[in-house]
Coordinates of C-alpha atoms in Angstrom, one line a residue:
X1 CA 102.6 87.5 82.0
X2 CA 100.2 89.9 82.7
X3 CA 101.2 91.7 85.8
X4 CA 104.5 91.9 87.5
X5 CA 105.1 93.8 90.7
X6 CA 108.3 94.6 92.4
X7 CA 108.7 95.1 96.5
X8 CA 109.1 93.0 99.9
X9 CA 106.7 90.8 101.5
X10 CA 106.5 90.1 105.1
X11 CA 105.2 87.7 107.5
X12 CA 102.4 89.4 109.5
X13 CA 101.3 88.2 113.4
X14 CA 97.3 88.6 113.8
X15 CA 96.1 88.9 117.0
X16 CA 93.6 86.5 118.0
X17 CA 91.0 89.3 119.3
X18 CA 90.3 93.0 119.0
X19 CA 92.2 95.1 121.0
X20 CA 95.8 95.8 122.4
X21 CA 98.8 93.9 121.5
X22 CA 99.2 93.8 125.5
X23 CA 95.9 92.2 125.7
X24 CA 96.7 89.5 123.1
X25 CA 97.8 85.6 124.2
X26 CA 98.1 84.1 120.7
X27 CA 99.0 85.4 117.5
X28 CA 98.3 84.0 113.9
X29 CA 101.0 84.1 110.8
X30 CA 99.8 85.3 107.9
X31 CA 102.0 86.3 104.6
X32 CA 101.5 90.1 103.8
X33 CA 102.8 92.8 101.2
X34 CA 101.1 95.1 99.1
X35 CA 102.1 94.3 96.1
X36 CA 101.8 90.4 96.5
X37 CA 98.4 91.1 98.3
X38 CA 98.0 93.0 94.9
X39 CA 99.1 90.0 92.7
X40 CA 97.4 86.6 94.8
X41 CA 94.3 89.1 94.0
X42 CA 94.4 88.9 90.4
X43 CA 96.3 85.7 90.6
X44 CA 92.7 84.1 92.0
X45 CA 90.5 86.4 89.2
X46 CA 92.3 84.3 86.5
X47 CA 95.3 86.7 85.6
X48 CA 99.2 85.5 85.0
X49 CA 101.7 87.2 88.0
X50 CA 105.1 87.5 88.6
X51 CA 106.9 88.8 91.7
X52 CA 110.3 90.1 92.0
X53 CA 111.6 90.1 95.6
X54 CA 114.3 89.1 98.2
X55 CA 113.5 86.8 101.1
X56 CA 116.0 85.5 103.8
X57 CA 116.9 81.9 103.8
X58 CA 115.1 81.3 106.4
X59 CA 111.5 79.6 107.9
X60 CA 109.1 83.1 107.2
X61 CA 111.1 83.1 103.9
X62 CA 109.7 79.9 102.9
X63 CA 106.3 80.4 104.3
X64 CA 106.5 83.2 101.9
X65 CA 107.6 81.1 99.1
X66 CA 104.7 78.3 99.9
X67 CA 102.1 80.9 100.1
X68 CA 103.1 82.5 96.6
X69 CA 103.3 79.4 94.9
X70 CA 99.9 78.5 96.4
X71 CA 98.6 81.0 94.7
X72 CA 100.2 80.5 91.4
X73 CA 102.6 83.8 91.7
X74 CA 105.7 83.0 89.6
X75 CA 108.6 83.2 92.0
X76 CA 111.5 82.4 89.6
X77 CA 112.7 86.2 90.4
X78 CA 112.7 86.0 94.1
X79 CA 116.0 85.8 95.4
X80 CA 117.3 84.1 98.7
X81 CA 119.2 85.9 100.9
X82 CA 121.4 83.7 103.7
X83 CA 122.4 86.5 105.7
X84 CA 119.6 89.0 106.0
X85 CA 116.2 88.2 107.6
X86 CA 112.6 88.1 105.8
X87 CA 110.7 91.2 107.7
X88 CA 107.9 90.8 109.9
X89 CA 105.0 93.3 111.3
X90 CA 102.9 92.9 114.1
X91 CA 98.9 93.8 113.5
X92 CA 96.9 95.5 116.3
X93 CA 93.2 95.8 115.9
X94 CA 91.7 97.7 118.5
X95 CA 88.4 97.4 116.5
X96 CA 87.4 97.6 112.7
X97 CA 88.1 101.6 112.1
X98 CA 91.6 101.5 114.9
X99 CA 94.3 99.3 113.1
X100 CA 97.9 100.2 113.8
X101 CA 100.9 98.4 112.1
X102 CA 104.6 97.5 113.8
X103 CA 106.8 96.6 111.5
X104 CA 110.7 94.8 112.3
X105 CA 111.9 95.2 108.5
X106 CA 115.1 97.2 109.0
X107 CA 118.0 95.3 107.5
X108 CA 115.7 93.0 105.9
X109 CA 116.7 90.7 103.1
X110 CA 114.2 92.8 100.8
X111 CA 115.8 95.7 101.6
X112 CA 119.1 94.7 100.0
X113 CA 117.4 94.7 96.7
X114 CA 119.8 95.4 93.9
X115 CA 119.6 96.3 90.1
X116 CA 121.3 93.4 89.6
X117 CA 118.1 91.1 90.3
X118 CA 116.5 92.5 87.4
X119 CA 116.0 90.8 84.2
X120 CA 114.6 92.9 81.3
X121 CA 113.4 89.9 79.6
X122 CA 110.7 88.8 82.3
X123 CA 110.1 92.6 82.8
X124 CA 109.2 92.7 78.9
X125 CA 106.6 89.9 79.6
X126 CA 104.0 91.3 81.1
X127 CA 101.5 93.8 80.1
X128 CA 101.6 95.4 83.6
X129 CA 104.3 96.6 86.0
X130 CA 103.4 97.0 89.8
X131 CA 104.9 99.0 91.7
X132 CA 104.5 101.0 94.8
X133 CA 105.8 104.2 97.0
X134 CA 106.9 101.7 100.0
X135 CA 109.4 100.2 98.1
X136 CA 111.9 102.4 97.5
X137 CA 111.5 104.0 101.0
X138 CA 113.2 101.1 102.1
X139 CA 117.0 100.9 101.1
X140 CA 118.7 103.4 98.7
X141 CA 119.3 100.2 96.7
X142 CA 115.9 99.5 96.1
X143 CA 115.0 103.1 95.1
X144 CA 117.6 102.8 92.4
X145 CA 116.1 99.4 91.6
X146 CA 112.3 100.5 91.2
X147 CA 113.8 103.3 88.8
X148 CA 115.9 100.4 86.6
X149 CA 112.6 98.4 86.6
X150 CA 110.9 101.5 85.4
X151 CA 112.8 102.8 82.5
X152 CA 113.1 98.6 81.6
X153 CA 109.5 98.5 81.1
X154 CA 109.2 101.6 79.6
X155 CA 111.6 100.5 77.0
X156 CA 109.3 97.4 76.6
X157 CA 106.1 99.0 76.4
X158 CA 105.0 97.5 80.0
X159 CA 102.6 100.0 81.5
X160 CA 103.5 101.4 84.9
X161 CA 100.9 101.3 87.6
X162 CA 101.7 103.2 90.9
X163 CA 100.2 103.3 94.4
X164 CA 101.8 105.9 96.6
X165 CA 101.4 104.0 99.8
X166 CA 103.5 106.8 101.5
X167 CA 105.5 105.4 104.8
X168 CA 106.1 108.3 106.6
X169 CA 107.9 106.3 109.1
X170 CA 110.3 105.0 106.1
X171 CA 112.1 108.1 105.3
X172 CA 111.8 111.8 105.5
X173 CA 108.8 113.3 103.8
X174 CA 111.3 116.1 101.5
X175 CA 112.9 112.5 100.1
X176 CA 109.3 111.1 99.9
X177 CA 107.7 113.9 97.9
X178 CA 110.4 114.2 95.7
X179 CA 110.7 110.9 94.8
X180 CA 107.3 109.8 94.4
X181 CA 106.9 112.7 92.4
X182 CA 109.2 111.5 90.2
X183 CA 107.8 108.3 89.7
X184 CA 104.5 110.0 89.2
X185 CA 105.8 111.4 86.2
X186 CA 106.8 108.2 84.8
X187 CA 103.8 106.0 85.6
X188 CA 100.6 105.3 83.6
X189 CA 98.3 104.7 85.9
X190 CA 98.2 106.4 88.9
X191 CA 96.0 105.4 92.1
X192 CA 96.6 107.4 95.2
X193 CA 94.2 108.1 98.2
X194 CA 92.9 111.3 99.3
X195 CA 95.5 111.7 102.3
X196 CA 98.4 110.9 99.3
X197 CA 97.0 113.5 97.1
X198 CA 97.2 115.6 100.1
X199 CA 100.5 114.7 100.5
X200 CA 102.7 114.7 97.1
X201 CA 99.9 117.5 95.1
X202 CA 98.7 119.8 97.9
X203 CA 95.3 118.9 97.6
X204 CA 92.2 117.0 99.2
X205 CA 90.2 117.2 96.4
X206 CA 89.6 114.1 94.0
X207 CA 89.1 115.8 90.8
X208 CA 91.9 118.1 91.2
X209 CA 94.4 115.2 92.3
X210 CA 93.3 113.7 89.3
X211 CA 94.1 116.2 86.9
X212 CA 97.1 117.2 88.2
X213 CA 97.8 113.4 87.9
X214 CA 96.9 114.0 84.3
X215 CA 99.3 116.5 83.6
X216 CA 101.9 115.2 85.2
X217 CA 101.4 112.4 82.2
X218 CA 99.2 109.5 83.5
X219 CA 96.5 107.9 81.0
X220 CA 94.3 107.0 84.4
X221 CA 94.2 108.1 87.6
X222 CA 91.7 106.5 90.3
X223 CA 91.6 107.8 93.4
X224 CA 90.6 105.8 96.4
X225 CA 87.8 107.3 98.4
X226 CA 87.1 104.6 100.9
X227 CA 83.6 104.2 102.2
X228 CA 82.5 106.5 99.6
X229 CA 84.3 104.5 96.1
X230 CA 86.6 106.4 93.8
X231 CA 86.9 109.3 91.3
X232 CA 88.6 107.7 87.9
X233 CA 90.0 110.4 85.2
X234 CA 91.8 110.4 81.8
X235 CA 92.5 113.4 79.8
X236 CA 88.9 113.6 78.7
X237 CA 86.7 112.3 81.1
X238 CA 86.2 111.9 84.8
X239 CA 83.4 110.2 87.0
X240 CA 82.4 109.0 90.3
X241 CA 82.1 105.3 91.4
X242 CA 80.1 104.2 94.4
X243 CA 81.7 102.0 97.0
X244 CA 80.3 98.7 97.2
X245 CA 78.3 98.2 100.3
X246 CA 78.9 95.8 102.9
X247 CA 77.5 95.1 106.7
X248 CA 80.6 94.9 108.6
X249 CA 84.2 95.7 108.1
X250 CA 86.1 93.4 110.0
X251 CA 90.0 94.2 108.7
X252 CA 90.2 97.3 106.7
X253 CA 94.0 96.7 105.8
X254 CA 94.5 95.1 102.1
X255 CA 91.6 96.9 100.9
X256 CA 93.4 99.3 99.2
X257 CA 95.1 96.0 97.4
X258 CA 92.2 94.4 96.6
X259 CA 91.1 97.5 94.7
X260 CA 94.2 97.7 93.1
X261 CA 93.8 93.8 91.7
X262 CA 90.2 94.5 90.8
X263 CA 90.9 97.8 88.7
X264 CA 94.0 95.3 86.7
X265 CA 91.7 92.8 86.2
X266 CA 89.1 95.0 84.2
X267 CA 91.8 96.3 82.3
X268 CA 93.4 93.5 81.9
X269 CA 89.4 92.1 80.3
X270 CA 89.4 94.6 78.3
X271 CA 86.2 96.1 80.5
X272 CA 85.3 99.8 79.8
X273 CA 87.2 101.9 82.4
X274 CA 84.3 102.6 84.7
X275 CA 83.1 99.0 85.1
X276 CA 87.1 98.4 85.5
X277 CA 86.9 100.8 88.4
X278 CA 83.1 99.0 89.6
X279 CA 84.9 95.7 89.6
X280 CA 87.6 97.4 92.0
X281 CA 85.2 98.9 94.4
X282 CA 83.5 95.4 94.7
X283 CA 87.1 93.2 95.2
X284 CA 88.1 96.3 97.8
X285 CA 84.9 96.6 100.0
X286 CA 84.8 92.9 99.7
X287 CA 88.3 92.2 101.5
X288 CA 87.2 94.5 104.8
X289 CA 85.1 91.8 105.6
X290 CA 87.6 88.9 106.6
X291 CA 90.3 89.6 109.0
X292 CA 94.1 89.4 107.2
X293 CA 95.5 91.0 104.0
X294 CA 94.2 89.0 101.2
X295 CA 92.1 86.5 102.6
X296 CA 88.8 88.4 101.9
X297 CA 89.7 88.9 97.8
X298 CA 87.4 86.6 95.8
X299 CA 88.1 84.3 92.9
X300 CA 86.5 84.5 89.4
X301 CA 83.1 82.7 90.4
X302 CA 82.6 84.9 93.9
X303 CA 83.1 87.9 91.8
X304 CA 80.5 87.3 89.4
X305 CA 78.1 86.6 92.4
X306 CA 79.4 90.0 93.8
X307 CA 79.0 92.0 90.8
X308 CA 75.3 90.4 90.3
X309 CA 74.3 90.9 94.3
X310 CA 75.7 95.1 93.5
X311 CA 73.4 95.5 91.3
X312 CA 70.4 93.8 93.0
X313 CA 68.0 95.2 95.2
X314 CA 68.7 92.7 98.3
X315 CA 72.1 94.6 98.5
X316 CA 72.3 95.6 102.9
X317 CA 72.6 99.1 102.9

């Protein structure tokens, strides 16, 4: 296995057209999470994933479970709940820069996540552990079980990757900062946004969230700057990334996974850390141009035509 992720995954309803949910007469299903968006990314770019999850016994759960398999996520660790729901958000795109999100996740069956649904051994498999700040903002339960799958992999040798992802909405922001400091301090590789640098290290700035990252024990840290790429740092070295360029966003939402699956996949190919990080600007920007989570992320052979056309000089800017 080469990634594993941990965390709940949803059923999302699309609105047929831009603008209010009031305005809308049909909506679309689509399956949504960050870190499956995350794995069905490098799941398509050739990688082996795993996802650890509860779903309710019921129809979204197995539109989850269809979707996954599709997409050849192992879902031997997904659990089936027959008395809590599988969550579901509502997406409202008033136009490509004014997305808002509802979510109906309380009591979900993800959220009853225990310890108990971990297994060392599959943990142990993989190269990679997944995991983001969403998860355990969810249940008390899951927070304990994010830090059991934590200290399991780090028994293993299984590198920790962490998005922040902050949920304000989730919890209160004391609990937030405390804890996703503290999973900071435990995870490898580290890549938070500029508002989540803001947020858990007091600061706006890319190359001081990285090193603070950095001393806080990470080996990488790449932080998300959007329309304007990333900033990647180790102990040593730092550097800028362009963002790759594209004519129209049309869904901004998953981006941020997309990226996450391209920066995995270069590791995971063994590329040097800034064409790990090129590869991640090209799978993000990429997915803002089709409307749902993961849609937009590319297989091996539309990558290869992606990372040729970035480099060209027919590239729309």
């Amino acid at each position: 296995m080469d990634v594993i992720g941990i965390g709940e995954t949803m059923v999302s309803l699309t609105p047929d057209k831009y603008g209010l949910i009031r305005q809308t007469s049909s909506f679309e299903p689509r399956v949504a999470g960050t870190e499956t968006n995350t794995l069905i990314g490098l799941s398509r770019l050739g990688h082996n994933t795993g996802f650890i999850s509860r779903l309710g016994e019921d129809e979204l759960g197995a539109m989850v479970l269809k979707e996954l398999r599709g997409e050849n996520v192992d879902t031997k660790l997904i659990d089936l709940d027959p008395y809590h729901q599988t969550g579901l958000f509502l997406k409202e795109i008033i136009n490509e820069s004014d997305v808002h999100v509802y979510y109906y996740r309380q009591h979900s069956a993800a959220s009853q996540m225990t310890r108990e649904l971990l297994d060392e051994s599959y943990i142990s498999s993989a190269s990679y552990l997944f995991i983001t700040g969403i998860t355990p903002a969810i249940s008390e339960s899951c927070k304990q079980t994010i830090f059991t799958a934590i200290n399991m992999a780090k028994n293993n040798g299984v590198k920790i990757v962490f998005d922040p992802n902050i949920r304000k909405k989730l919890w209160s922001e004391s609990e937030a900062r405390q804890t996703l400091i503290e999973i900071l301090k435990l995870s490898d590789i580290i890549l938070p946004g500029i508002s989540e640098g803001q947020f858990l290290l007091d600061s706006n700035d890319p190359e001081e969230i990285g090193k603070k990252c950095v001393d806080l024990g990470a080996e990488l840290v790449v932080v998300k700057l959007g329309e304007n790429g990333a900033y990647y740092c180790t102990s040593d070295h730092g550097d800028y990334v362009p963002s790759f360029p594209v004519k129209q966003v049309r869904d901004p939402v998953g981006a941020g996974d997309a990226f996450a699956a391209g920066l995995l996949s270069g590791l995971i190919d063994e590329l040097s850390i800034e064409k790990a990080v090129e590869r991640a600007c090209i799978t993000g920007g990429y997915a803002t141009t089709y409307v749902g989570d993961y849609e937009g992320f590319p297989d091996k052979s539309r990558l290869e035509r992606l990372t040729n056309l970035s480099t060209s000089e027919d590239v729309s800017r």
